[in-house]
PDB file of C-alpha atoms and ligand atoms in Angstrom:
ATOM      1  CA  MET A 244     134.569 112.256 102.203  1.00 72.00           C
ATOM      2  CA  THR A 245     131.015 113.582 102.645  1.00 90.00           C
ATOM      3  CA  LYS A 246     128.568 110.932 103.737  1.00 97.00           C
ATOM      4  CA  PRO A 247     125.634 110.392 101.366  1.00 98.00           C
ATOM      5  CA  THR A 248     122.255 111.882 102.184  1.00 98.00           C
ATOM      6  CA  ILE A 249     119.628 109.234 102.918  1.00 98.00           C
ATOM      7  CA  LEU A 250     116.005 109.458 101.795  1.00 99.00           C
ATOM      8  CA  ILE A 251     113.719 107.457 104.101  1.00 99.00           C
ATOM      9  CA  THR A 252     110.051 106.829 103.322  1.00 98.00           C
ATOM     10  CA  GLY A 253     107.590 106.270 106.136  1.00 98.00           C
ATOM     11  CA  ALA A 254     109.865 108.298 108.379  1.00 98.00           C
ATOM     12  CA  SER A 255     107.184 109.885 110.590  1.00 98.00           C
ATOM     13  CA  THR A 256     107.049 106.938 113.026  1.00 98.00           C
ATOM     14  CA  GLY A 257     107.940 103.293 113.619  1.00 98.00           C
ATOM     15  CA  ILE A 258     110.710 101.569 111.713  1.00 98.00           C
ATOM     16  CA  GLY A 259     111.310 104.542 109.372  1.00 98.00           C
ATOM     17  CA  ALA A 260     111.669 107.039 112.243  1.00 98.00           C
ATOM     18  CA  THR A 261     114.090 104.631 113.933  1.00 98.00           C
ATOM     19  CA  TYR A 262     116.206 104.408 110.759  1.00 99.00           C
ATOM     20  CA  ALA A 263     116.195 108.229 110.688  1.00 98.00           C
ATOM     21  CA  ASP A 264     117.499 108.314 114.261  1.00 98.00           C
ATOM     22  CA  ARG A 265     120.249 105.774 113.587  1.00 98.00           C
ATOM     23  CA  PHE A 266     121.446 107.277 110.297  1.00 98.00           C
ATOM     24  CA  ALA A 267     121.436 110.793 111.787  1.00 98.00           C
ATOM     25  CA  ARG A 268     123.645 109.499 114.610  1.00 98.00           C
ATOM     26  CA  ARG A 269     125.975 108.034 111.948  1.00 98.00           C
ATOM     27  CA  GLY A 270     126.302 111.566 110.554  1.00 98.00           C
ATOM     28  CA  HIS A 271     124.144 111.321 107.434  1.00 98.00           C
ATOM     29  CA  ASP A 272     121.936 114.185 106.258  1.00 98.00           C
ATOM     30  CA  LEU A 273     118.369 113.020 105.733  1.00 98.00           C
ATOM     31  CA  VAL A 274     115.290 113.558 103.599  1.00 98.00           C
ATOM     32  CA  LEU A 275     112.183 112.360 105.445  1.00 98.00           C
ATOM     33  CA  VAL A 276     109.097 111.312 103.470  1.00 98.00           C
ATOM     34  CA  ALA A 277     105.613 110.505 104.842  1.00 98.00           C
ATOM     35  CA  ARG A 278     102.202 112.200 104.984  1.00 98.00           C
ATOM     36  CA  ASP A 279     102.328 113.649 108.507  1.00 98.00           C
ATOM     37  CA  GLU A 280     104.418 116.813 108.141  1.00 98.00           C
ATOM     38  CA  MET A 281     104.099 117.892 111.788  1.00 98.00           C
ATOM     39  CA  ARG A 282     105.436 114.587 113.098  1.00 98.00           C
ATOM     40  CA  MET A 283     108.365 114.664 110.691  1.00 98.00           C
ATOM     41  CA  LYS A 284     109.135 118.278 111.686  1.00 98.00           C
ATOM     42  CA  ALA A 285     109.190 117.313 115.350  1.00 98.00           C
ATOM     43  CA  LEU A 286     111.512 114.351 114.645  1.00 98.00           C
ATOM     44  CA  ALA A 287     113.736 116.495 112.408  1.00 98.00           C
ATOM     45  CA  ASP A 288     114.023 119.252 115.050  1.00 98.00           C
ATOM     46  CA  GLN A 289     115.011 116.713 117.687  1.00 98.00           C
ATOM     47  CA  LEU A 290     117.556 114.915 115.477  1.00 98.00           C
ATOM     48  CA  ARG A 291     119.062 118.181 114.189  1.00 98.00           C
ATOM     49  CA  SER A 292     119.649 119.426 117.712  1.00 98.00           C
ATOM     50  CA  GLU A 293     121.030 116.092 118.931  1.00 98.00           C
ATOM     51  CA  THR A 294     123.253 115.273 115.935  1.00 98.00           C
ATOM     52  CA  GLY A 295     123.793 118.447 113.892  1.00 98.00           C
ATOM     53  CA  VAL A 296     122.899 116.805 110.572  1.00 98.00           C
ATOM     54  CA  ALA A 297     120.776 118.580 107.948  1.00 98.00           C
ATOM     55  CA  ILE A 298     117.253 117.221 107.552  1.00 98.00           C
ATOM     56  CA  ASN A 299     114.709 118.033 104.843  1.00 98.00           C
ATOM     57  CA  ILE A 300     111.038 117.179 105.065  1.00 98.00           C
ATOM     58  CA  LEU A 301     109.272 116.031 101.904  1.00 98.00           C
ATOM     59  CA  PRO A 302     105.604 115.387 102.736  1.00 98.00           C
ATOM     60  CA  ALA A 303     103.965 112.997 100.279  1.00 98.00           C
ATOM     61  CA  ASP A 304     101.204 110.438 100.076  1.00 98.00           C
ATOM     62  CA  LEU A 305     102.983 107.696  98.137  1.00 98.00           C
ATOM     63  CA  THR A 306      99.687 106.216  96.915  1.00 98.00           C
ATOM     64  CA  ARG A 307      99.039 109.436  94.935  1.00 98.00           C
ATOM     65  CA  ALA A 308     100.773 109.456  91.559  1.00 98.00           C
ATOM     66  CA  ASP A 309     101.384 113.235  91.627  1.00 98.00           C
ATOM     67  CA  GLU A 310     102.962 113.222  95.097  1.00 98.00           C
ATOM     68  CA  LEU A 311     104.971 110.065  94.366  1.00 98.00           C
ATOM     69  CA  ALA A 312     106.298 111.798  91.247  1.00 98.00           C
ATOM     70  CA  GLY A 313     107.691 114.606  93.434  1.00 98.00           C
ATOM     71  CA  VAL A 314     109.691 112.097  95.496  1.00 98.00           C
ATOM     72  CA  GLU A 315     110.885 110.347  92.333  1.00 98.00           C
ATOM     73  CA  ALA A 316     112.088 113.694  90.949  1.00 98.00           C
ATOM     74  CA  ARG A 317     114.014 114.379  94.156  1.00 98.00           C
ATOM     75  CA  LEU A 318     115.693 110.951  93.948  1.00 98.00           C
ATOM     76  CA  ARG A 319     116.552 111.470  90.282  1.00 98.00           C
ATOM     77  CA  ASP A 320     117.887 115.008  90.609  1.00 98.00           C
ATOM     78  CA  ASP A 321     119.498 115.367  94.036  1.00 98.00           C
ATOM     79  CA  ASP A 322     123.074 114.135  93.649  1.00 98.00           C
ATOM     80  CA  ARG A 323     123.654 114.189  97.390  1.00 98.00           C
ATOM     81  CA  ILE A 324     121.179 111.321  97.917  1.00 98.00           C
ATOM     82  CA  GLY A 325     123.143 108.065  97.868  1.00 98.00           C
ATOM     83  CA  ILE A 326     120.895 105.763  99.897  1.00 98.00           C
ATOM     84  CA  LEU A 327     117.154 105.101  99.626  1.00 99.00           C
ATOM     85  CA  VAL A 328     115.270 103.413 102.465  1.00 99.00           C
ATOM     86  CA  ASN A 329     112.025 102.113 100.959  1.00 98.00           C
ATOM     87  CA  ASN A 330     110.205 101.618 104.248  1.00 98.00           C
ATOM     88  CA  ALA A 331     106.719 103.183 103.971  1.00 98.00           C
ATOM     89  CA  GLY A 332     104.128 100.446 104.048  1.00 98.00           C
ATOM     90  CA  ALA A 333     100.883  99.390 105.597  1.00 97.00           C
ATOM     91  CA  GLY A 334      98.988  96.265 106.579  1.00 96.00           C
ATOM     92  CA  LEU A 335      95.434  95.292 105.721  1.00 95.00           C
ATOM     93  CA  GLY A 336      93.258  93.524 108.262  1.00 91.00           C
ATOM     94  CA  GLY A 337      90.564  90.944 107.673  1.00 92.00           C
ATOM     95  CA  ARG A 338      90.054  88.042 105.325  1.00 94.00           C
ATOM     96  CA  PHE A 339      90.524  88.393 101.561  1.00 97.00           C
ATOM     97  CA  ILE A 340      86.799  88.038 100.912  1.00 98.00           C
ATOM     98  CA  ASP A 341      86.092  90.926 103.294  1.00 96.00           C
ATOM     99  CA  GLN A 342      88.762  93.287 101.918  1.00 97.00           C
ATOM    100  CA  SER A 343      87.497  95.824  99.388  1.00 98.00           C
ATOM    101  CA  ALA A 344      89.058  96.011  95.943  1.00 98.00           C
ATOM    102  CA  ASP A 345      89.866  99.671  96.655  1.00 98.00           C
ATOM    103  CA  ALA A 346      91.689  98.836  99.890  1.00 97.00           C
ATOM    104  CA  ILE A 347      93.666  96.138  98.043  1.00 98.00           C
ATOM    105  CA  THR A 348      94.548  98.608  95.287  1.00 98.00           C
ATOM    106  CA  GLN A 349      95.748 101.184  97.846  1.00 98.00           C
ATOM    107  CA  LEU A 350      97.861  98.586  99.630  1.00 98.00           C
ATOM    108  CA  ILE A 351      99.492  97.436  96.408  1.00 98.00           C
ATOM    109  CA  ALA A 352     100.128 101.081  95.401  1.00 98.00           C
ATOM    110  CA  LEU A 353     101.948 101.799  98.667  1.00 98.00           C
ATOM    111  CA  ASN A 354     103.709  98.490  99.361  1.00 98.00           C
ATOM    112  CA  THR A 355     104.796  97.622  95.827  1.00 98.00           C
ATOM    113  CA  THR A 356     104.289 100.350  93.201  1.00 98.00           C
ATOM    114  CA  SER A 357     105.900 103.111  95.238  1.00 98.00           C
ATOM    115  CA  VAL A 358     108.786 100.809  96.227  1.00 99.00           C
ATOM    116  CA  ALA A 359     109.545  99.876  92.610  1.00 99.00           C
ATOM    117  CA  ARG A 360     109.081 103.424  91.267  1.00 99.00           C
ATOM    118  CA  LEU A 361     111.324 105.002  93.894  1.00 99.00           C
ATOM    119  CA  ALA A 362     114.022 102.367  93.285  1.00 99.00           C
ATOM    120  CA  SER A 363     113.650 102.994  89.566  1.00 98.00           C
ATOM    121  CA  ALA A 364     114.079 106.744  90.092  1.00 98.00           C
ATOM    122  CA  VAL A 365     117.351 106.456  91.996  1.00 98.00           C
ATOM    123  CA  ALA A 366     119.000 103.302  90.581  1.00 98.00           C
ATOM    124  CA  PRO A 367     120.275 104.711  87.249  1.00 98.00           C
ATOM    125  CA  ARG A 368     122.053 107.593  89.013  1.00 98.00           C
ATOM    126  CA  LEU A 369     123.616 105.301  91.633  1.00 98.00           C
ATOM    127  CA  ALA A 370     124.668 102.760  88.993  1.00 98.00           C
ATOM    128  CA  ALA A 371     126.222 105.511  86.861  1.00 98.00           C
ATOM    129  CA  ARG A 372     128.348 106.721  89.738  1.00 97.00           C
ATOM    130  CA  GLY A 373     129.126 103.191  90.945  1.00 98.00           C
ATOM    131  CA  ASP A 374     128.022 103.390  94.566  1.00 97.00           C
ATOM    132  CA  GLY A 375     125.041 103.790  96.859  1.00 98.00           C
ATOM    133  CA  ALA A 376     122.444 101.549  98.434  1.00 98.00           C
ATOM    134  CA  ILE A 377     118.746 100.714  98.422  1.00 99.00           C
ATOM    135  CA  ILE A 378     117.188  99.222 101.555  1.00 99.00           C
ATOM    136  CA  ASN A 379     113.736  97.700 101.013  1.00 99.00           C
ATOM    137  CA  ILE A 380     111.612  96.753 104.023  1.00 98.00           C
ATOM    138  CA  GLY A 381     109.801  93.491 103.286  1.00 98.00           C
ATOM    139  CA  SER A 382     108.326  91.109 105.846  1.00 98.00           C
ATOM    140  CA  VAL A 383     108.564  87.468 106.847  1.00 98.00           C
ATOM    141  CA  VAL A 384     104.871  87.382 105.882  1.00 98.00           C
ATOM    142  CA  GLY A 385     106.101  87.381 102.273  1.00 98.00           C
ATOM    143  CA  LEU A 386     107.500  83.906 102.947  1.00 98.00           C
ATOM    144  CA  ALA A 387     104.480  82.622 104.855  1.00 98.00           C
ATOM    145  CA  PRO A 388     101.100  82.301 103.123  1.00 97.00           C
ATOM    146  CA  GLU A 389     100.107  80.264 106.202  1.00 97.00           C
ATOM    147  CA  LEU A 390      99.811  83.503 108.188  1.00 94.00           C
ATOM    148  CA  GLY A 391      96.593  84.406 106.405  1.00 92.00           C
ATOM    149  CA  MET A 392      97.581  87.875 105.177  1.00 95.00           C
ATOM    150  CA  SER A 393      97.422  87.043 101.494  1.00 98.00           C
ATOM    151  CA  VAL A 394      97.548  90.452  99.826  1.00 98.00           C
ATOM    152  CA  TYR A 395      99.926  91.993 102.367  1.00 97.00           C
ATOM    153  CA  GLY A 396     102.175  88.919 102.104  1.00 98.00           C
ATOM    154  CA  ALA A 397     102.054  89.065  98.310  1.00 98.00           C
ATOM    155  CA  THR A 398     103.234  92.690  98.380  1.00 98.00           C
ATOM    156  CA  LYS A 399     106.088  91.689 100.653  1.00 98.00           C
ATOM    157  CA  ALA A 400     107.010  88.701  98.433  1.00 98.00           C
ATOM    158  CA  PHE A 401     107.261  91.297  95.655  1.00 99.00           C
ATOM    159  CA  VAL A 402     109.634  93.387  97.783  1.00 99.00           C
ATOM    160  CA  LEU A 403     111.856  90.372  98.476  1.00 98.00           C
ATOM    161  CA  PHE A 404     111.977  89.299  94.831  1.00 98.00           C
ATOM    162  CA  LEU A 405     112.580  92.850  93.622  1.00 98.00           C
ATOM    163  CA  SER A 406     115.436  93.234  96.103  1.00 98.00           C
ATOM    164  CA  GLN A 407     117.065  89.933  95.150  1.00 98.00           C
ATOM    165  CA  GLY A 408     116.748  90.765  91.449  1.00 98.00           C
ATOM    166  CA  LEU A 409     118.064  94.310  91.872  1.00 98.00           C
ATOM    167  CA  SER A 410     120.932  93.002  93.960  1.00 98.00           C
ATOM    168  CA  LEU A 411     121.971  90.763  91.062  1.00 98.00           C
ATOM    169  CA  GLU A 412     121.489  93.536  88.497  1.00 98.00           C
ATOM    170  CA  LEU A 413     122.960  96.484  90.377  1.00 98.00           C
ATOM    171  CA  GLY A 414     125.501  94.801  92.654  1.00 98.00           C
ATOM    172  CA  PRO A 415     128.101  94.462  89.884  1.00 98.00           C
ATOM    173  CA  GLN A 416     127.694  98.207  89.268  1.00 98.00           C
ATOM    174  CA  GLY A 417     128.535  99.012  92.875  1.00 98.00           C
ATOM    175  CA  VAL A 418     125.009  99.495  94.205  1.00 98.00           C
ATOM    176  CA  TYR A 419     124.180  97.484  97.327  1.00 98.00           C
ATOM    177  CA  VAL A 420     120.552  96.318  97.692  1.00 99.00           C
ATOM    178  CA  GLN A 421     119.253  94.899 100.979  1.00 99.00           C
ATOM    179  CA  ALA A 422     115.875  93.348 101.773  1.00 99.00           C
ATOM    180  CA  VAL A 423     115.002  93.522 105.472  1.00 99.00           C
ATOM    181  CA  LEU A 424     112.365  91.037 106.611  1.00 98.00           C
ATOM    182  CA  PRO A 425     110.983  91.922 110.046  1.00 98.00           C
ATOM    183  CA  ALA A 426     108.455  89.725 111.815  1.00 97.00           C
ATOM    184  CA  ALA A 427     105.955  91.267 114.237  1.00 96.00           C
ATOM    185  CA  THR A 428     107.487  94.507 115.508  1.00 97.00           C
ATOM    186  CA  ARG A 429     105.927  96.927 117.997  1.00 95.00           C
ATOM    187  CA  THR A 430     104.834  99.930 115.911  1.00 96.00           C
ATOM    188  CA  GLU A 431     101.593 101.669 114.961  1.00 94.00           C
ATOM    189  CA  LEU A 432     101.172  99.406 111.916  1.00 94.00           C
ATOM    190  CA  TRP A 433      98.994  96.897 113.747  1.00 92.00           C
ATOM    191  CA  GLY A 434      96.537  99.496 115.079  1.00 90.00           C
ATOM    192  CA  ARG A 435      96.371 101.219 111.711  1.00 91.00           C
ATOM    193  CA  ALA A 436      95.484  97.893 110.056  1.00 89.00           C
ATOM    194  CA  GLY A 437      92.638  97.420 112.540  1.00 87.00           C
ATOM    195  CA  ALA A 438      94.239  94.485 114.369  1.00 86.00           C
ATOM    196  CA  ASP A 439      92.517  93.332 117.548  1.00 84.00           C
ATOM    197  CA  GLU A 440      94.805  94.182 120.530  1.00 81.00           C
ATOM    198  CA  ALA A 441      93.849  90.923 122.244  1.00 84.00           C
ATOM    199  CA  THR A 442      95.089  88.758 119.379  1.00 85.00           C
ATOM    200  CA  LEU A 443      98.421  90.474 118.708  1.00 90.00           C
ATOM    201  CA  PRO A 444     101.463  88.161 118.496  1.00 91.00           C
ATOM    202  CA  PRO A 445     104.593  88.715 120.626  1.00 93.00           C
ATOM    203  CA  MET A 446     106.483  91.692 119.188  1.00 96.00           C
ATOM    204  CA  MET A 447     110.126  92.634 118.679  1.00 97.00           C
ATOM    205  CA  ASP A 448     111.135  96.089 119.912  1.00 97.00           C
ATOM    206  CA  VAL A 449     111.559  98.472 116.974  1.00 98.00           C
ATOM    207  CA  ASN A 450     115.000  99.596 118.202  1.00 98.00           C
ATOM    208  CA  ASP A 451     116.239  96.001 118.299  1.00 98.00           C
ATOM    209  CA  LEU A 452     114.823  95.392 114.818  1.00 98.00           C
ATOM    210  CA  VAL A 453     116.506  98.383 113.201  1.00 98.00           C
ATOM    211  CA  ASP A 454     119.824  97.907 115.018  1.00 98.00           C
ATOM    212  CA  ALA A 455     119.918  94.276 113.846  1.00 98.00           C
ATOM    213  CA  ALA A 456     118.985  95.272 110.284  1.00 99.00           C
ATOM    214  CA  LEU A 457     121.846  97.779 110.317  1.00 99.00           C
ATOM    215  CA  VAL A 458     124.288  95.036 111.337  1.00 98.00           C
ATOM    216  CA  GLY A 459     123.057  93.207 108.220  1.00 98.00           C
ATOM    217  CA  PHE A 460     123.493  96.429 106.226  1.00 98.00           C
ATOM    218  CA  ASP A 461     127.068  96.865 107.415  1.00 98.00           C
ATOM    219  CA  LYS A 462     127.822  93.220 106.499  1.00 98.00           C
ATOM    220  CA  ARG A 463     126.277  93.864 103.066  1.00 98.00           C
ATOM    221  CA  GLU A 464     123.761  91.023 103.479  1.00 98.00           C
ATOM    222  CA  VAL A 465     121.287  90.783 100.598  1.00 98.00           C
ATOM    223  CA  VAL A 466     118.495  89.453 102.808  1.00 98.00           C
ATOM    224  CA  SER A 467     118.412  90.256 106.522  1.00 98.00           C
ATOM    225  CA  ILE A 468     115.880  88.467 108.745  1.00 98.00           C
ATOM    226  CA  PRO A 469     116.453  89.719 112.308  1.00 98.00           C
ATOM    227  CA  PRO A 470     114.012  87.308 114.001  1.00 98.00           C
ATOM    228  CA  LEU A 471     115.447  84.191 112.282  1.00 98.00           C
ATOM    229  CA  HIS A 472     118.001  82.720 114.675  1.00 98.00           C
ATOM    230  CA  ASP A 473     118.972  79.691 112.590  1.00 98.00           C
ATOM    231  CA  ASP A 474     120.283  81.265 109.395  1.00 96.00           C
ATOM    232  CA  ALA A 475     121.087  77.804 107.989  1.00 98.00           C
ATOM    233  CA  LEU A 476     117.322  77.522 107.372  1.00 98.00           C
ATOM    234  CA  TRP A 477     117.388  80.515 105.022  1.00 98.00           C
ATOM    235  CA  ASP A 478     120.456  79.108 103.241  1.00 97.00           C
ATOM    236  CA  ALA A 479     118.671  75.751 102.800  1.00 98.00           C
ATOM    237  CA  PHE A 480     115.518  77.479 101.510  1.00 97.00           C
ATOM    238  CA  ASN A 481     117.484  79.585  99.069  1.00 96.00           C
ATOM    239  CA  GLY A 482     119.562  76.570  98.056  1.00 97.00           C
ATOM    240  CA  ALA A 483     116.404  74.536  97.301  1.00 98.00           C
ATOM    241  CA  ARG A 484     115.132  77.382  95.116  1.00 97.00           C
ATOM    242  CA  GLN A 485     118.423  77.599  93.248  1.00 97.00           C
ATOM    243  CA  ALA A 486     118.530  73.796  92.772  1.00 97.00           C
ATOM    244  CA  MET A 487     115.306  74.091  90.719  1.00 97.00           C
ATOM    245  CA  LEU A 488     116.776  76.571  88.253  1.00 97.00           C
ATOM    246  CA  PRO A 489     118.357  74.039  85.819  1.00 95.00           C
ATOM    247  CA  GLY A 490     115.018  72.181  85.735  1.00 95.00           C
ATOM    248  CA  PHE A 491     113.232  75.312  84.506  1.00 95.00           C
ATOM    249  CA  GLY A 492     115.176  74.946  81.245  1.00 95.00           C
ATOM    250  CA  GLN A 493     113.508  71.598  80.350  1.00 96.00           C
ATOM    251  CA  THR A 494     111.584  71.820  77.084  1.00 96.00           C
ATOM    252  CA  GLN A 495     109.468  68.703  77.725  1.00 96.00           C
ATOM    253  CA  PRO A 496     106.742  68.593  80.401  1.00 96.00           C
ATOM    254  CA  ALA A 497     107.600  66.478  83.436  1.00 96.00           C
ATOM    255  CA  PRO A 498     106.330  62.842  83.234  1.00 97.00           C
ATOM    256  CA  ARG A 499     103.710  63.526  85.938  1.00 97.00           C
ATOM    257  CA  TYR A 500     101.916  65.789  83.420  1.00 97.00           C
ATOM    258  CA  ALA A 501     101.748  63.111  80.707  1.00 95.00           C
ATOM    259  CA  ALA A 502      98.229  63.166  79.273  1.00 90.00           C
TER     260      ALA A 502
HETATM  261  N1  NAP B 706     105.539  96.482 112.407  1.00 86.60           N
HETATM  262  C1  NAP B 706     105.629  95.248 111.958  1.00 86.60           C
HETATM  263  O1  NAP B 706     105.261  94.271 112.635  1.00 86.60           O
HETATM  264  C2  NAP B 706     106.209  94.997 110.599  1.00 86.60           C
HETATM  265  C3  NAP B 706     106.583  93.665 110.286  1.00 86.60           C
HETATM  266  C4  NAP B 706     107.106  93.408 109.034  1.00 86.60           C
HETATM  267  C5  NAP B 706     107.283  94.431 108.130  1.00 86.60           C
HETATM  268  N2  NAP B 706     106.904  95.711 108.463  1.00 86.60           N
HETATM  269  C6  NAP B 706     107.077  96.754 107.425  1.00 86.60           C
HETATM  270  O2  NAP B 706     107.856  97.803 107.962  1.00 86.60           O
HETATM  271  C7  NAP B 706     107.535  99.007 107.286  1.00 86.60           C
HETATM  272  C8  NAP B 706     107.317 100.117 108.292  1.00 86.60           C
HETATM  273  O3  NAP B 706     106.208  99.757 109.080  1.00 86.60           O
HETATM  274  P1  NAP B 706     106.016 100.190 110.607  1.00 86.60           P
HETATM  275  O4  NAP B 706     105.808  98.958 111.384  1.00 86.60           O
HETATM  276  O5  NAP B 706     107.066 101.148 111.001  1.00 86.60           O
HETATM  277  O6  NAP B 706     104.591 100.894 110.457  1.00 86.60           O
HETATM  278  P2  NAP B 706     104.026 102.281 111.001  1.00 86.60           P
HETATM  279  O7  NAP B 706     104.511 102.521 112.396  1.00 86.60           O
HETATM  280  O8  NAP B 706     102.551 102.235 110.745  1.00 86.60           O
HETATM  281  O9  NAP B 706     104.710 103.347 110.049  1.00 86.60           O
HETATM  282  C9  NAP B 706     104.395 103.374 108.672  1.00 86.60           C
HETATM  283  C10 NAP B 706     105.056 104.596 108.052  1.00 86.60           C
HETATM  284  O10 NAP B 706     104.663 104.662 106.685  1.00 86.60           O
HETATM  285  C11 NAP B 706     104.072 105.938 106.444  1.00 86.60           C
HETATM  286  N3  NAP B 706     102.986 105.816 105.488  1.00 86.60           N
HETATM  287  C12 NAP B 706     101.847 105.087 105.592  1.00 86.60           C
HETATM  288  N4  NAP B 706     101.064 105.286 104.522  1.00 86.60           N
HETATM  289  C13 NAP B 706     101.723 106.167 103.725  1.00 86.60           C
HETATM  290  C14 NAP B 706     101.435 106.780 102.478  1.00 86.60           C
HETATM  291  N5  NAP B 706     100.272 106.534 101.839  1.00 86.60           N
HETATM  292  N6  NAP B 706     102.332 107.633 101.946  1.00 86.60           N
HETATM  293  C15 NAP B 706     103.487 107.907 102.584  1.00 86.60           C
HETATM  294  N7  NAP B 706     103.830 107.363 103.758  1.00 86.60           N
HETATM  295  C16 NAP B 706     102.952 106.499 104.329  1.00 86.60           C
HETATM  296  C17 NAP B 706     103.542 106.403 107.786  1.00 86.60           C
HETATM  297  O11 NAP B 706     103.517 107.814 107.894  1.00 86.60           O
HETATM  298  P3  NAP B 706     102.252 108.782 107.646  1.00 86.60           P
HETATM  299  O12 NAP B 706     101.056 108.166 108.297  1.00 86.60           O
HETATM  300  O13 NAP B 706     102.719 110.073 108.270  1.00 86.60           O
HETATM  301  O14 NAP B 706     102.133 108.879 106.154  1.00 86.60           O
HETATM  302  C18 NAP B 706     104.628 105.876 108.724  1.00 86.60           C
HETATM  303  O15 NAP B 706     105.696 106.775 108.765  1.00 86.60           O
HETATM  304  C19 NAP B 706     106.325  98.695 106.403  1.00 86.60           C
HETATM  305  O16 NAP B 706     106.734  98.488 105.077  1.00 86.60           O
HETATM  306  C20 NAP B 706     105.793  97.417 107.003  1.00 86.60           C
HETATM  307  O17 NAP B 706     105.080  96.641 106.071  1.00 86.60           O
HETATM  308  C21 NAP B 706     106.407  96.013 109.670  1.00 86.60           C
END
């Protein structure tokens, strides 16, 4: 059986380029999406010669509606594409009160709008044929308002929720959805977000991160958190959330809200 082609966003460097390397070595043809065409060409040339897979380059700025639409069309129309890796994303340095509304809008466009629109473009086709996968790259920051990256963390909380919801909706139709939650990983993201080198946290190697995430992918985990050693903590967290669900059906306010 032919292996599905995989479309990877943010494939010019970092986590996305590492996914491209790993999936090429597994024998998948690729479509690489990012803004930097030259970098993607160089990666594609190298991976083609090392693995023999076919690789297309689709340059796009995913914060621009017209260019995003081109990627959506490719996902809708190209039957060979069976896996989407929604990886493109950025950070935003500084405190909320110092971040401009425009920078916040750009971040939300890239980290959330493009992720949801690209999933929306491919999901109906995958569900109709009863297989395929969507990998969404979130972040542990989406679970940790304490880290002081409020807008970035909020976009990543969106990615986690979207993934969990889509897993419930699409899983029964044969489409596997995975959220990957890295913690600090050594890539260009930190420099691009203007982080101060001196204050950077300890980082995971990007190869270790992606290889671990792919173990989660192969196990069909819904949420993969490579840096979390004690997975009972995630189960307890998720269990506490689920224990609240029956309470949300109460029609009377809780006694503590009695006027
Ligand atoms: N590194 C970490 O510590 C860390 C931790 C948790 C989660 N993550 C998440 O992991 C994902 C990948 O990040 P990374 O660490 O690999 O960052 P990175 O090294 O900065 O790579 C980001 C990728 O996204 C692409 N990109 C950025 N803006 C884009 C745009 N407007 N349109 C299209 N592509 C765009 C970049 O390519 P071009 O510049 O060529 O467009 C690049 O390929 C992100 O979603 C990030 O939030 C990273």
